[in-house]
Coordinates of C-alpha atoms and ligand atoms in Angstrom, one line a residue:
M13 CA 9.1 -55.6 -30.2
D14 CA 9.5 -59.2 -31.6
E15 CA 6.7 -61.6 -32.2
F16 CA 7.1 -63.4 -28.9
S17 CA 7.3 -60.4 -26.7
L18 CA 4.2 -59.1 -28.4
I19 CA 2.3 -62.4 -27.7
R20 CA 3.5 -62.5 -24.1
H21 CA 2.6 -58.9 -23.6
H22 CA -0.9 -58.9 -25.1
F23 CA -2.2 -62.3 -24.5
A24 CA -0.8 -63.4 -21.2
R25 CA -3.7 -61.9 -19.3
L26 CA -6.1 -64.1 -21.4
T27 CA -4.9 -67.2 -19.6
P28 CA -6.1 -67.0 -16.0
A29 CA -4.3 -69.4 -13.6
S30 CA -6.5 -72.4 -13.2
D31 CA -6.2 -76.1 -12.3
D32 CA -7.4 -77.3 -15.7
V33 CA -4.5 -75.6 -17.6
I34 CA -1.5 -77.8 -16.7
L35 CA 0.6 -75.9 -19.3
G36 CA -0.6 -72.9 -21.2
I37 CA 1.2 -70.5 -23.6
G38 CA 4.9 -71.0 -23.9
D39 CA 5.6 -74.6 -24.7
D40 CA 5.2 -76.6 -27.9
G41 CA 1.6 -77.4 -27.0
A42 CA -0.8 -76.8 -24.2
L43 CA -1.7 -79.5 -21.6
L44 CA -5.3 -79.4 -20.5
Q45 CA -7.2 -81.4 -17.9
P46 CA -10.8 -82.1 -19.0
S47 CA -13.3 -82.6 -16.2
S48 CA -13.7 -86.3 -15.5
G49 CA -16.4 -88.0 -17.6
M50 CA -17.0 -85.1 -19.9
Q51 CA -16.9 -85.1 -23.7
L52 CA -15.0 -82.3 -25.5
A53 CA -16.8 -80.2 -28.2
V54 CA -14.2 -78.7 -30.5
T55 CA -14.8 -76.1 -33.2
S56 CA -12.8 -73.7 -35.4
D57 CA -13.8 -70.5 -37.2
T58 CA -11.8 -68.1 -39.3
L59 CA -12.4 -64.4 -39.8
V60 CA -10.9 -62.9 -42.9
A61 CA -10.7 -59.1 -43.2
G62 CA -13.1 -57.7 -45.7
R63 CA -15.0 -60.9 -45.9
H64 CA -16.2 -61.7 -42.4
F65 CA -15.9 -58.1 -41.1
P66 CA -15.7 -54.7 -42.9
E67 CA -12.2 -53.4 -43.1
S68 CA -13.3 -50.4 -41.0
T69 CA -14.1 -52.6 -38.0
A70 CA -12.4 -51.5 -34.8
P71 CA -9.6 -53.8 -33.6
A72 CA -11.5 -54.5 -30.3
D73 CA -14.6 -55.5 -32.2
I74 CA -12.5 -57.9 -34.4
G75 CA -11.1 -59.5 -31.2
W76 CA -14.6 -59.8 -29.7
K77 CA -16.1 -61.2 -32.9
A78 CA -13.4 -63.7 -33.6
L79 CA -14.1 -65.4 -30.3
A80 CA -17.9 -64.8 -30.3
V81 CA -18.4 -66.8 -33.5
N82 CA -16.6 -69.8 -32.0
L83 CA -18.5 -69.5 -28.6
S84 CA -21.7 -69.4 -30.7
D85 CA -20.7 -72.8 -32.1
L86 CA -20.0 -74.2 -28.6
A87 CA -23.4 -72.8 -27.5
A88 CA -25.1 -74.5 -30.4
M89 CA -23.5 -77.8 -29.2
G90 CA -24.8 -77.2 -25.7
A91 CA -21.1 -77.1 -24.5
A92 CA -19.7 -75.1 -21.7
P93 CA -16.7 -73.0 -22.9
R94 CA -13.3 -74.0 -21.5
W95 CA -10.2 -73.3 -23.7
F96 CA -9.2 -71.8 -27.0
T97 CA -6.3 -71.3 -29.3
L98 CA -5.6 -68.3 -31.5
A99 CA -3.9 -68.4 -34.9
L100 CA -3.3 -64.8 -35.9
T101 CA -2.0 -63.7 -39.3
L102 CA -1.1 -60.0 -39.3
P103 CA 0.3 -57.7 -42.0
T104 CA 2.3 -55.7 -39.4
A105 CA 2.8 -56.1 -35.7
D106 CA 1.1 -52.8 -34.8
A107 CA 1.1 -52.3 -31.1
A108 CA -2.0 -50.2 -30.9
W109 CA -4.0 -52.6 -33.1
L110 CA -2.8 -55.6 -31.0
E111 CA -3.8 -53.8 -27.8
G112 CA -7.3 -53.1 -29.1
F113 CA -7.7 -56.6 -30.5
A114 CA -6.5 -58.2 -27.2
A115 CA -8.9 -55.9 -25.2
G116 CA -11.9 -57.0 -27.2
L117 CA -10.9 -60.6 -27.0
R118 CA -10.3 -60.4 -23.3
D119 CA -13.7 -58.7 -22.6
L120 CA -15.5 -61.8 -24.0
A121 CA -13.0 -64.4 -22.9
L122 CA -13.2 -63.4 -19.2
S123 CA -16.9 -62.9 -19.2
S124 CA -17.5 -66.3 -20.7
G125 CA -15.0 -68.3 -18.7
I126 CA -12.8 -69.5 -21.6
A127 CA -9.0 -69.4 -21.3
L128 CA -6.4 -68.8 -24.1
V129 CA -4.0 -71.7 -24.0
G130 CA -1.9 -71.3 -27.2
G131 CA -1.8 -70.4 -30.8
D132 CA 0.4 -69.3 -33.7
T133 CA 1.4 -65.9 -35.1
A134 CA 2.4 -65.2 -38.7
R135 CA 2.8 -62.4 -41.2
G136 CA 0.2 -62.0 -44.0
P137 CA -3.2 -60.5 -44.9
L138 CA -5.2 -60.1 -41.7
S139 CA -7.0 -63.3 -40.7
I140 CA -7.9 -64.8 -37.4
T141 CA -8.6 -68.4 -36.7
I142 CA -9.8 -69.5 -33.3
T143 CA -10.2 -73.1 -32.1
A144 CA -12.5 -73.4 -29.1
M145 CA -13.1 -76.3 -26.8
G146 CA -16.0 -76.9 -24.5
E147 CA -17.3 -79.6 -22.3
V148 CA -20.6 -81.5 -22.5
P149 CA -21.9 -84.5 -20.6
P150 CA -22.0 -87.7 -22.7
G151 CA -25.1 -87.9 -24.8
Q152 CA -26.3 -84.4 -24.1
A153 CA -24.7 -82.4 -26.9
L154 CA -27.2 -80.5 -29.2
R155 CA -26.8 -82.0 -32.6
R156 CA -28.2 -81.3 -36.1
D157 CA -29.6 -84.8 -36.7
G158 CA -32.3 -85.2 -34.1
A159 CA -35.2 -83.1 -35.5
R160 CA -38.5 -85.1 -35.9
P161 CA -41.8 -84.3 -37.8
G162 CA -44.1 -82.3 -35.4
D163 CA -41.2 -80.6 -33.6
R164 CA -41.5 -76.8 -33.3
I165 CA -38.8 -74.6 -34.8
C166 CA -37.7 -71.7 -32.5
V167 CA -35.1 -69.0 -32.7
T168 CA -33.5 -67.0 -29.9
G169 CA -33.4 -63.1 -30.1
T170 CA -34.1 -61.4 -33.4
L171 CA -33.2 -62.0 -37.0
G172 CA -31.7 -59.8 -39.7
D173 CA -30.1 -57.0 -37.5
A174 CA -26.5 -57.7 -38.5
A175 CA -27.3 -58.0 -42.3
L176 CA -29.3 -54.8 -42.1
A177 CA -26.4 -53.1 -40.3
L178 CA -24.0 -54.3 -43.0
R179 CA -26.3 -52.9 -45.7
L180 CA -26.6 -49.5 -44.0
L181 CA -22.9 -49.4 -43.0
E182 CA -22.1 -46.3 -45.1
Q183 CA -25.2 -44.4 -44.2
P184 CA -25.1 -41.7 -41.5
G185 CA -27.2 -42.3 -38.4
L186 CA -26.9 -46.1 -38.2
P187 CA -28.0 -46.8 -34.6
S188 CA -25.1 -48.1 -32.6
V189 CA -27.2 -51.0 -31.2
L190 CA -27.6 -52.2 -34.8
R191 CA -23.9 -51.8 -35.6
Q192 CA -23.2 -53.7 -32.4
R193 CA -25.3 -56.6 -33.6
L194 CA -22.8 -56.9 -36.5
D195 CA -19.6 -56.1 -34.6
R196 CA -20.2 -57.6 -31.2
P197 CA -22.6 -60.6 -31.6
T198 CA -23.7 -62.2 -28.3
P199 CA -23.0 -65.9 -28.2
R200 CA -26.1 -67.6 -26.7
I201 CA -24.0 -69.7 -24.3
A202 CA -26.4 -69.9 -21.3
A203 CA -29.3 -70.7 -23.7
G204 CA -27.3 -73.6 -25.3
L205 CA -26.6 -75.1 -21.8
A206 CA -30.3 -74.6 -20.8
L207 CA -31.5 -76.4 -23.9
R208 CA -29.6 -79.6 -23.1
G209 CA -32.1 -82.4 -22.6
L210 CA -35.0 -80.4 -24.2
A211 CA -33.9 -79.7 -27.8
T212 CA -34.0 -82.4 -30.4
A213 CA -31.7 -80.4 -32.7
A214 CA -30.0 -77.1 -32.7
L215 CA -27.4 -74.9 -34.6
D216 CA -26.3 -71.3 -34.6
I217 CA -27.4 -69.0 -37.4
S218 CA -24.3 -67.6 -39.0
D219 CA -25.1 -67.8 -42.8
G220 CA -28.8 -67.0 -42.6
L221 CA -31.8 -68.8 -41.2
A222 CA -32.9 -70.6 -44.4
G223 CA -29.5 -72.0 -45.2
D224 CA -28.6 -73.0 -41.7
L225 CA -32.0 -74.6 -41.0
G226 CA -31.4 -76.4 -44.2
H227 CA -28.4 -78.2 -42.5
I228 CA -30.8 -79.5 -39.8
L229 CA -33.3 -80.7 -42.4
A230 CA -30.6 -82.5 -44.3
A231 CA -29.0 -84.0 -41.2
S232 CA -32.3 -85.1 -39.8
G233 CA -33.9 -86.2 -43.0
V234 CA -37.0 -84.0 -42.6
G235 CA -38.6 -80.8 -44.0
A236 CA -39.9 -77.6 -42.5
E237 CA -42.6 -74.9 -42.8
I238 CA -41.7 -71.4 -41.6
D239 CA -44.3 -68.7 -40.7
L240 CA -42.9 -65.5 -42.2
E241 CA -45.2 -63.4 -39.9
A242 CA -43.6 -65.1 -36.8
L243 CA -40.0 -64.2 -37.6
P244 CA -38.8 -62.0 -34.7
A245 CA -37.5 -58.6 -35.5
S246 CA -36.0 -55.9 -33.3
A247 CA -37.5 -52.4 -33.0
H248 CA -34.5 -50.9 -34.9
F249 CA -34.9 -53.5 -37.6
N250 CA -38.6 -52.7 -38.0
G251 CA -37.8 -49.0 -38.1
L252 CA -35.1 -49.2 -40.7
A253 CA -35.5 -52.3 -42.9
P254 CA -36.9 -51.6 -46.3
A255 CA -40.4 -53.1 -46.7
E256 CA -39.1 -54.7 -49.9
G257 CA -36.4 -57.1 -48.9
R258 CA -37.3 -57.2 -45.2
T259 CA -38.2 -60.9 -45.2
E260 CA -35.1 -61.8 -47.3
L261 CA -32.9 -60.1 -44.7
M262 CA -34.5 -62.1 -41.9
L263 CA -34.5 -65.4 -43.9
R264 CA -31.1 -65.1 -45.5
G265 CA -29.1 -62.4 -43.8
G266 CA -25.9 -63.7 -42.1
D267 CA -24.1 -62.9 -38.9
D268 CA -27.0 -63.2 -36.5
Y269 CA -25.4 -65.8 -34.2
E270 CA -28.8 -66.7 -32.7
L271 CA -29.7 -70.3 -32.1
C272 CA -32.2 -72.2 -34.2
V273 CA -33.7 -75.0 -32.1
C274 CA -36.1 -77.8 -32.7
L275 CA -38.3 -78.8 -29.7
P276 CA -41.2 -81.2 -29.2
P277 CA -44.4 -79.1 -28.9
E278 CA -44.7 -79.9 -25.2
A279 CA -41.2 -78.7 -24.5
V280 CA -41.5 -75.2 -26.0
E281 CA -42.9 -73.4 -22.9
E282 CA -40.3 -75.0 -20.6
A283 CA -37.5 -73.9 -23.0
Q284 CA -38.9 -70.4 -23.1
Q285 CA -38.9 -70.3 -19.3
R286 CA -35.4 -71.6 -19.0
L287 CA -33.8 -69.1 -21.4
D288 CA -32.3 -65.7 -20.6
V289 CA -33.2 -64.5 -24.0
P290 CA -36.6 -64.5 -25.9
L291 CA -37.3 -67.8 -27.7
T292 CA -39.8 -67.4 -30.6
E293 CA -41.7 -70.2 -32.3
I294 CA -41.4 -69.7 -36.1
G295 CA -42.5 -73.0 -37.7
R296 CA -42.6 -76.7 -37.5
I297 CA -40.7 -79.8 -38.8
T298 CA -42.5 -81.8 -41.4
A299 CA -42.0 -85.4 -42.8
L300 CA -42.3 -83.8 -46.3
P301 CA -38.7 -82.8 -47.3
G302 CA -37.8 -79.3 -48.4
L303 CA -38.3 -75.8 -46.9
R304 CA -41.5 -73.9 -47.3
S305 CA -42.7 -70.5 -46.0
V306 CA -46.2 -69.7 -45.0
D307 CA -47.5 -66.1 -45.5
T308 CA -50.3 -64.3 -43.7
A309 CA -52.9 -65.6 -46.2
G310 CA -51.7 -69.1 -45.3
S311 CA -50.3 -69.9 -48.8
L312 CA -47.2 -72.0 -49.0
Q313 CA -44.2 -71.1 -51.0
A314 CA -41.1 -73.3 -51.6
Q315 CA -37.9 -71.7 -50.3
E316 CA -34.4 -72.5 -51.3
A317 CA -32.6 -73.8 -48.2
C318 CA -29.4 -72.0 -48.9
G319 CA -27.5 -69.1 -47.2
Y320 CA -24.1 -67.5 -47.7
R321 CA -21.6 -69.6 -49.5
H322 CA -17.9 -68.9 -49.9
F323 CA -17.5 -71.1 -52.9
Ligands
ADP426 P1 6.2 -73.2 -32.2 O1 7.3 -72.7 -33.0 O2 6.5 -74.4 -31.4 O3 4.9 -73.4 -33.0 P2 5.6 -70.6 -31.5 O4 6.9 -69.9 -31.5 O5 4.7 -70.4 -32.6 O6 5.9 -72.1 -31.2 O7 4.8 -70.2 -30.2 C1 5.4 -70.2 -28.9 C2 4.3 -70.3 -27.9 O8 3.4 -69.1 -28.0 C3 3.4 -71.5 -28.0 O9 3.1 -72.0 -26.8 C4 2.2 -71.0 -28.7 O10 1.1 -71.7 -28.4 C5 2.1 -69.5 -28.2 N1 1.5 -68.6 -29.2 C6 2.0 -68.3 -30.4 N2 1.2 -67.4 -31.0 C7 0.1 -67.2 -30.2 C8 -1.1 -66.5 -30.3 N3 -1.4 -65.7 -31.3 N4 -1.9 -66.5 -29.2 C9 -1.6 -67.3 -28.2 N5 -0.5 -68.0 -28.0 C10 0.3 -68.0 -29.0
MG427 MG1 4.0 -71.8 -34.0

């Protein structure tokens, strides 16, 4: 099968007929009709085999994750998912691989209401780039630059699961829920939408809490204190994480795709009630710059606000 038949065959079902896609896959570009008065949030993320996912990852999980990391960025902007493009670089046009990949991609695309509207296909080492577009009412996007001293810092879900799964990958008996946290992250789309109008700043945690929170601190010109005891962990994490290194996994482990959110103190409870996922208060924004952690004894320790870096 040639490149174009492959695309048509595997990806056509990812573009449901709808009024807002005037022209989808098949022309030189897509023609899209944004809802009137809305702003577009646009984001791109690339997954490179062996770097962003283990080489052993199932094709369906790669398809899911490639879209999930982009939906997570839209969630962190408070944007409702609408359209995406897919730039796929493949060593070979393997029909079984493409079928699995398209199935995983489709599972998440259909359940989150986002339509594939175009892309590109090339031969080379396996790499997937998705550009996702979402809509947000003017002035309501969740940005990184609005955190203020006194705001509470909260995170959705639990931290460190994906990093722990990656560390335990080769060990027998890795619970599948933990492996799923690495392979099939859940983008917090509904949470992002519900936080519009409440959160002063937000981002998604892809490279570890400390580093990503550091982006909010830099953009907002503030500092933060994190209560190490308050960091939320899953039951599987508690059961399997080594006592030594546990905190590091939660602070610096990547691939969580949870949201880190700043909220005025009086908005925390309201936010917790609005969300479909647990929201845990883990610290506060300070006027004093820098990131510090607080342990059980109440002693402060400076933390480097850095996470995973490619370069
Ligand atoms: P061009 O040469 O104009 O870039 P292509 O031959 O690359 O066009 O693509 C033909 C059509 O197929 C375009 O509409 C493009 O958006 C779509 N397409 C190509 N690759 C993909 C892909 N991986 N996923 C979705 N659509 C794709
Ligand atoms: Mg092309």
